[in-house]
Structures are given as C-alpha cells and as structure tokens.
mmCIF file of C-alpha atoms in Angstrom:
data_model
loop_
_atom_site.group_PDB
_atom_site.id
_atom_site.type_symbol
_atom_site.label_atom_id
_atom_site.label_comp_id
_atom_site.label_asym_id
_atom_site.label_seq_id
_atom_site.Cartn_x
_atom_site.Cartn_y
_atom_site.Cartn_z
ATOM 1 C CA UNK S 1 0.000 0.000 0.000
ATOM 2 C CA UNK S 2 1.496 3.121 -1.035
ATOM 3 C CA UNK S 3 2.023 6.231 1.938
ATOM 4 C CA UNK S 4 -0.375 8.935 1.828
ATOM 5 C CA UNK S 5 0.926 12.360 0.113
ATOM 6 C CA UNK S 6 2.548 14.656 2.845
ATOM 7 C CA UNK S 7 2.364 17.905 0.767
ATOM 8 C CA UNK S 8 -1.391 18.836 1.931
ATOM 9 C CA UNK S 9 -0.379 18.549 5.734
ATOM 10 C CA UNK S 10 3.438 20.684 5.212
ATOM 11 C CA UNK S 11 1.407 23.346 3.241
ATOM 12 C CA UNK S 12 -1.489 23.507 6.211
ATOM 13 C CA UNK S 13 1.461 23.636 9.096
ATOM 14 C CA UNK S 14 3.463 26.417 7.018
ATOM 15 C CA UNK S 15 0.250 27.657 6.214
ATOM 16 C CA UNK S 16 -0.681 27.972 9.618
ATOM 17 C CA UNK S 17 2.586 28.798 11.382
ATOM 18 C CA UNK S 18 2.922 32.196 8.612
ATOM 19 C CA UNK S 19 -0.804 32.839 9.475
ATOM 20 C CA UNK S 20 -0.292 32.598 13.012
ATOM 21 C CA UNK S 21 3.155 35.384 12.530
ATOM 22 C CA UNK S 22 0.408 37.601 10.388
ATOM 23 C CA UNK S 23 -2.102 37.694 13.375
ATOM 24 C CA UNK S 24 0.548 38.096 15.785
ATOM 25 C CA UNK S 25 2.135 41.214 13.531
ATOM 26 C CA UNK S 26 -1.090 42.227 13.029
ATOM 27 C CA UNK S 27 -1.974 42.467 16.130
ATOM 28 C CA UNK S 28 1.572 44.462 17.204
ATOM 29 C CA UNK S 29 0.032 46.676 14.635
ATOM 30 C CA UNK S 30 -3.230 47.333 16.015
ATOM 31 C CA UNK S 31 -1.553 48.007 19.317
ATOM 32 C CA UNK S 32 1.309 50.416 18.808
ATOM 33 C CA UNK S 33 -1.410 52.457 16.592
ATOM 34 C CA UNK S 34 -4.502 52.024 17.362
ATOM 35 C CA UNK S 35 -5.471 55.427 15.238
ATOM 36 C CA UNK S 36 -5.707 53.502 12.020
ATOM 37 C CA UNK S 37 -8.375 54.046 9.721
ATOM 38 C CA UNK S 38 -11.613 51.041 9.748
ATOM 39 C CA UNK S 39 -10.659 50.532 6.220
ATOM 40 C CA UNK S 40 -7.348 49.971 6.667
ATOM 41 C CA UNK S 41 -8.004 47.673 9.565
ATOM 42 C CA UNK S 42 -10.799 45.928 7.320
ATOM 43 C CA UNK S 43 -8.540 45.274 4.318
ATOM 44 C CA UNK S 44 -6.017 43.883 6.651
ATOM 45 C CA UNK S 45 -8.273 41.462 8.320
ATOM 46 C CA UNK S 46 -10.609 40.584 5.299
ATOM 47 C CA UNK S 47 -7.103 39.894 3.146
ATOM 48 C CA UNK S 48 -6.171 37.540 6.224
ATOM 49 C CA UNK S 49 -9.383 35.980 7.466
ATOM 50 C CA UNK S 50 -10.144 34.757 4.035
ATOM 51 C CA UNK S 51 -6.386 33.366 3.393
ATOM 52 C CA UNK S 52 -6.306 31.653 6.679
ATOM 53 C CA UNK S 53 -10.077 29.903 5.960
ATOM 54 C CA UNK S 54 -9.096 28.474 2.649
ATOM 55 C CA UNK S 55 -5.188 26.930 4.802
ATOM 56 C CA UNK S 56 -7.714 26.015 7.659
ATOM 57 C CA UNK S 57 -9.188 23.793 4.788
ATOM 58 C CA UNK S 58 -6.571 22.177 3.142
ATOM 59 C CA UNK S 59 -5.343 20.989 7.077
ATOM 60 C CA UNK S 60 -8.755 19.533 7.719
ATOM 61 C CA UNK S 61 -8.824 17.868 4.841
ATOM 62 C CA UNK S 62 -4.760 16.839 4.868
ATOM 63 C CA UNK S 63 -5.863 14.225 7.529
ATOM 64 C CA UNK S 64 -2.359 14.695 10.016
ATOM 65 C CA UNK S 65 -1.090 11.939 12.222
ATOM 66 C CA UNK S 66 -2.421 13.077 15.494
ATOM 67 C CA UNK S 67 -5.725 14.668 13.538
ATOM 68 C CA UNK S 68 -5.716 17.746 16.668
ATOM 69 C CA UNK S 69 -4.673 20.946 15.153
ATOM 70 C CA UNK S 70 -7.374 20.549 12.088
ATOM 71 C CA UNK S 71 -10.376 18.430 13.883
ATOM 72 C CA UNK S 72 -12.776 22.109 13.708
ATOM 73 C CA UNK S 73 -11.057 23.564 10.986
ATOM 74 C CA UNK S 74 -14.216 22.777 8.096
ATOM 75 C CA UNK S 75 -16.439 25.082 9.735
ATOM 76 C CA UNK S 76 -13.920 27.868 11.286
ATOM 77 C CA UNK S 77 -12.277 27.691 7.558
ATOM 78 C CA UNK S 78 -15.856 28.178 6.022
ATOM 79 C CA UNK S 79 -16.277 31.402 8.484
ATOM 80 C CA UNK S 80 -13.699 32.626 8.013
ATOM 81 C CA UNK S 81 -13.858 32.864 4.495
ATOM 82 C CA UNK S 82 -17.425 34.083 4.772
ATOM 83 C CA UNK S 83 -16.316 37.186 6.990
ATOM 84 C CA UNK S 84 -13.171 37.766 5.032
ATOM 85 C CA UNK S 85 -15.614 38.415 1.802
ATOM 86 C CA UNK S 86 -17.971 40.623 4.075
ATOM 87 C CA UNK S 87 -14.993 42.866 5.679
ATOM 88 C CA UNK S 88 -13.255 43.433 2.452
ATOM 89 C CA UNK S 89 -16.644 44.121 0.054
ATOM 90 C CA UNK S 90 -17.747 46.447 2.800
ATOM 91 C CA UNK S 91 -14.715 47.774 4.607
ATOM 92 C CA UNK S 92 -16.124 51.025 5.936
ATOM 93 C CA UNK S 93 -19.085 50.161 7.509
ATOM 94 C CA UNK S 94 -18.387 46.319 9.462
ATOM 95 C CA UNK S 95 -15.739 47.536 12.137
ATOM 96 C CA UNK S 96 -18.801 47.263 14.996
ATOM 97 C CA UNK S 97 -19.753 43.881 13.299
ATOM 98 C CA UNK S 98 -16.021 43.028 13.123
ATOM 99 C CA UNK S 99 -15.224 43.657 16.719
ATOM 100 C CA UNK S 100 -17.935 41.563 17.863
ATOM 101 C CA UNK S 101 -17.732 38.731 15.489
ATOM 102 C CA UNK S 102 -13.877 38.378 15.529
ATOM 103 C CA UNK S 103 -14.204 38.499 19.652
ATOM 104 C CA UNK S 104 -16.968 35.265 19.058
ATOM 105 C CA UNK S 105 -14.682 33.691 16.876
ATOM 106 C CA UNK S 106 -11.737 33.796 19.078
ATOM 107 C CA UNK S 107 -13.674 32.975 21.587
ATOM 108 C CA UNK S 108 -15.215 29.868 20.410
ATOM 109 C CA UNK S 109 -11.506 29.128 19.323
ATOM 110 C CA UNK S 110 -9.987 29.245 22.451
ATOM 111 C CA UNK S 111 -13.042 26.656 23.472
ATOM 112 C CA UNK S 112 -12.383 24.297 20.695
ATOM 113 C CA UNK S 113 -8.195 24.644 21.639
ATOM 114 C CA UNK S 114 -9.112 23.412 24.896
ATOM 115 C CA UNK S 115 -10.339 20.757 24.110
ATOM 116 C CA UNK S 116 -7.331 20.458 21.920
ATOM 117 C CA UNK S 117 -5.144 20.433 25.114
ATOM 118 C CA UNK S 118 -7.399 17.863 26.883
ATOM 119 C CA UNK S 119 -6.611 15.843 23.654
ATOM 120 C CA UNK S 120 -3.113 16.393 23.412
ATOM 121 C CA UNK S 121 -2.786 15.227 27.111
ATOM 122 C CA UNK S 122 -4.216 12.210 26.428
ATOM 123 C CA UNK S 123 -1.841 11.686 22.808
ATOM 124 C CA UNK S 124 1.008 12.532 25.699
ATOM 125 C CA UNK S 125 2.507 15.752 24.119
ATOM 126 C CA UNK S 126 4.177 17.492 27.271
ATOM 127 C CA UNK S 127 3.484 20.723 25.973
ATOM 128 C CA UNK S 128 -0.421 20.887 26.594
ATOM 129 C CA UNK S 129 -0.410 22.851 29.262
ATOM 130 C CA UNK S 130 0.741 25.542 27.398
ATOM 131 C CA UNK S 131 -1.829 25.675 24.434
ATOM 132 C CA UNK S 132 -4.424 25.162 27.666
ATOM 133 C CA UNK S 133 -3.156 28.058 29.222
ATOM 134 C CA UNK S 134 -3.228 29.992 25.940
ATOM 135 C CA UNK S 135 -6.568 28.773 24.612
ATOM 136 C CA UNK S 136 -8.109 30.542 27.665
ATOM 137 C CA UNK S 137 -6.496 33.491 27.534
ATOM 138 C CA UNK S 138 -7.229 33.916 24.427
ATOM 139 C CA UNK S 139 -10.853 33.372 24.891
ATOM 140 C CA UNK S 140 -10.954 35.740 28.208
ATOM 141 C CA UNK S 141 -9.169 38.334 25.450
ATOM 142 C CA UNK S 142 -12.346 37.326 22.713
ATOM 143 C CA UNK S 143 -15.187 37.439 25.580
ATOM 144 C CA UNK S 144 -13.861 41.025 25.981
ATOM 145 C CA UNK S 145 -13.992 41.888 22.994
ATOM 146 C CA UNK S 146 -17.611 40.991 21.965
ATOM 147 C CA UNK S 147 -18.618 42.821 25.320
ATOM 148 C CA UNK S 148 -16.770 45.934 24.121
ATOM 149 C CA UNK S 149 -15.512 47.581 27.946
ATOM 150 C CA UNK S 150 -15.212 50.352 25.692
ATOM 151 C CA UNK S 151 -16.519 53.230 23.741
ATOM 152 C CA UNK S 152 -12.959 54.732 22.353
ATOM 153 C CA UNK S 153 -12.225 53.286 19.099
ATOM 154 C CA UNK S 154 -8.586 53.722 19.860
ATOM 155 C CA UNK S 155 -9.133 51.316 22.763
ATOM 156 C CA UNK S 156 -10.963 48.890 21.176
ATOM 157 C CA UNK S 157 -8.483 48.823 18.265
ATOM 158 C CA UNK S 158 -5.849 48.113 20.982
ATOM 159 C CA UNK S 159 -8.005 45.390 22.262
ATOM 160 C CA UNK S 160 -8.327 44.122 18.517
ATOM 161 C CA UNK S 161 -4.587 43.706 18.212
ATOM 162 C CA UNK S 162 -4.232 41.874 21.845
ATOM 163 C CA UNK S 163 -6.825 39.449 20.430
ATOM 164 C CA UNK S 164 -5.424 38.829 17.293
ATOM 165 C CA UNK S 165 -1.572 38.622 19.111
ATOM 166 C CA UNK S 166 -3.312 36.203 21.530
ATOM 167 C CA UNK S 167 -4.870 34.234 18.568
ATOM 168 C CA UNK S 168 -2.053 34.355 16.664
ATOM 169 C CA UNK S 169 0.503 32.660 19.864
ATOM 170 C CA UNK S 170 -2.779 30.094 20.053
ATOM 171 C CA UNK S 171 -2.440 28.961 16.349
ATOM 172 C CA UNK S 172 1.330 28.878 16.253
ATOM 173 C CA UNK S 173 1.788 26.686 19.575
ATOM 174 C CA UNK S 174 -0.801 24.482 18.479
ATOM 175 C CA UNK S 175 0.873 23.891 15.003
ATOM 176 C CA UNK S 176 4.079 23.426 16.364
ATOM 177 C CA UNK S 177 3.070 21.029 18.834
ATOM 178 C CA UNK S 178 0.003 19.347 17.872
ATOM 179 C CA UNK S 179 0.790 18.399 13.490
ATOM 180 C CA UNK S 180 3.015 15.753 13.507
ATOM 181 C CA UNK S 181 3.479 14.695 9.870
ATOM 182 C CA UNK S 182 5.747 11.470 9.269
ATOM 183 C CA UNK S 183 6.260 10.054 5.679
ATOM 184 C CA UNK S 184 5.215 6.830 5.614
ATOM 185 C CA UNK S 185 1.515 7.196 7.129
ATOM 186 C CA UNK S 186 -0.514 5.023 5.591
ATOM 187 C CA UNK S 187 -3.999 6.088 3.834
ATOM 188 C CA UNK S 188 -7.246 5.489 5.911
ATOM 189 C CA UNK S 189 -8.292 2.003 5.085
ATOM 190 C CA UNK S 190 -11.478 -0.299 6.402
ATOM 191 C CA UNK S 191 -10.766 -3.419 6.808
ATOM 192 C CA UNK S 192 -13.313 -5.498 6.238
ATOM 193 C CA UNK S 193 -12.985 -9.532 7.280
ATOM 194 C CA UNK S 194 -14.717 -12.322 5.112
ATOM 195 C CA UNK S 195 -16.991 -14.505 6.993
ATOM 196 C CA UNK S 196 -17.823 -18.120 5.508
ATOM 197 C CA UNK S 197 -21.258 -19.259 6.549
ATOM 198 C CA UNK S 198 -20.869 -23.230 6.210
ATOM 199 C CA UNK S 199 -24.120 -25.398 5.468
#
C-alpha cells in the first residue's frame, strides 16, 4: 500500500505557522497604533481571514497523524472565508460587526483549543499545558472583545490587536506542537474480514 501524500499537511502547518506570525504582527500593529483608519483595519483582516479559511481547509482535509490541530477547521475555515468576503466588500461600515464577530470567533476558538489540550494530554505531548493556558487566555481576550468595555475606538483597536496577538501565539503553539506529519503514514483504510457461513 502506497504512503499517503505529505504535501497537503506541510502546506497547512506552514500555512498555519505564517498565518499565526500575520495575526501576531497584526496584532503588534493594532496596538502600537490604534489610530488607524476602519478601512485599513478591514482590508487587513478581510485579506487575512479569508487566506487563513481556505489553509484552515486544506489541514482539515490533509488528515495529520495526530488529527488535533485541524479536527474544527471545516467550519472555522468556512467562516472565516465568509467574513473575510464581508470585511473586504464592505470595509467602511463592518468595524462594529467586526469587533464583535472576531471576539466570538476567538472565543469559540480558544473553546475548541481546549479541548485540543485535553486531547493532546491524552496523545502525551508534554506541551499541553501551554496551548491550555493559551486557549483561555485567548478566549478571556475574545469574551472582551464581543462585550466591548469600551466606547474609544482607539481602545478597542488596541483590544483588537491583543486578540489577534493572543490568537495568533494560540495557532502557532498548536501547530508546532500538535501536526506531527511522518512520511510513511498510511492512507485510511477499512478493513473489512470475510466470513464463511458453512451449510
């Protein structure tokens, strides 16, 4: 039986890991000037959200060893794709919208990357106490943001960046630790057993 094709699950790691540095820059971004314009800050995140959704499906569908990093990645890829087209088709008038629904998305990430941890704990990868500890940061960071603490847009553009830096530290520990890709995994079979009914 021949080994299943590595190049889908390298391209959704790199993918991920120079994803992760874009939030993470991004987000540095955000923070050291939080005057920028909405349509700056939409064309930024549209440009990324959509780039990241279509990586987030090529690692669901790359099928990894451990099958952690990419186990909720159909439907977050899907969203994010779908809000990346909204921000950047509308990029004046969604930066309410895109405060709240980025701080639900990074929210329900963090949930999803705790479970993640729970799951890495059990595959024995020492370093799941770390994406645990990050996952709920990051999701204290997205609960903020969807309840907006804030009326200053300057604020809440800093608070932006701290969620996407947050996101961003999330997506690259998780990569690093979580997509182990070796090259001579075998392709999902079914085995099926023959059964001889005798007379």
């Amino acid at each position: 039986m021949k080994n299943r094709c590595t190049v889908p699950m390298w391209v959704a790691k790199a993918g991920y890991i120079v994803m992760s540095l874009v939030f993470c820059g991004a987000g540095v971004l955000f923070i050291a000037k939080p005057e920028l314009s909405a349509v700056i800050i939409s064309r930024v995140l549209g440009a990324a959200m959509i780039v990241f959704g279509f990586i987030k499906l090529v690692g669901y569908f790359s099928k990894d060893l451990f099958r952690l990093a990419f186990q909720y990645d159909l439907g977050f890829g899907l969203l994010l794709i779908a809000l990346g087209i909204l921000v950047l088709t509308r990029p004046a008038g969604v930066l309410d919208f895109l405060f709240i629904t980025l701080g639900i998305a990074v929210l329900a990430d963090g949930f999803f990357k705790i479970q993640i941890a729970v799951d890495s704990r059990r595959f024995g990868i020492s370093t799941w106490w770390l994406t645990l500890t990050l996952a709920i940061s990051a999701g204290a960071i997205g609960l903020a943001l969807v309840f907006r603490p804030w009326d200053s847009a300057r604020m809440l553009t800093a608070l932006l960046g701290v969620a996407l830096l947050a996101e961003g530290i999330l997506n690259l520990c998780v990569a690093l630790s979580t997509v182990k890709i070796v090259s001579h995994q075998r392709p999902d079979v079914i085995e099926v057993t023959s059964f001889v009914v005798e007379d």
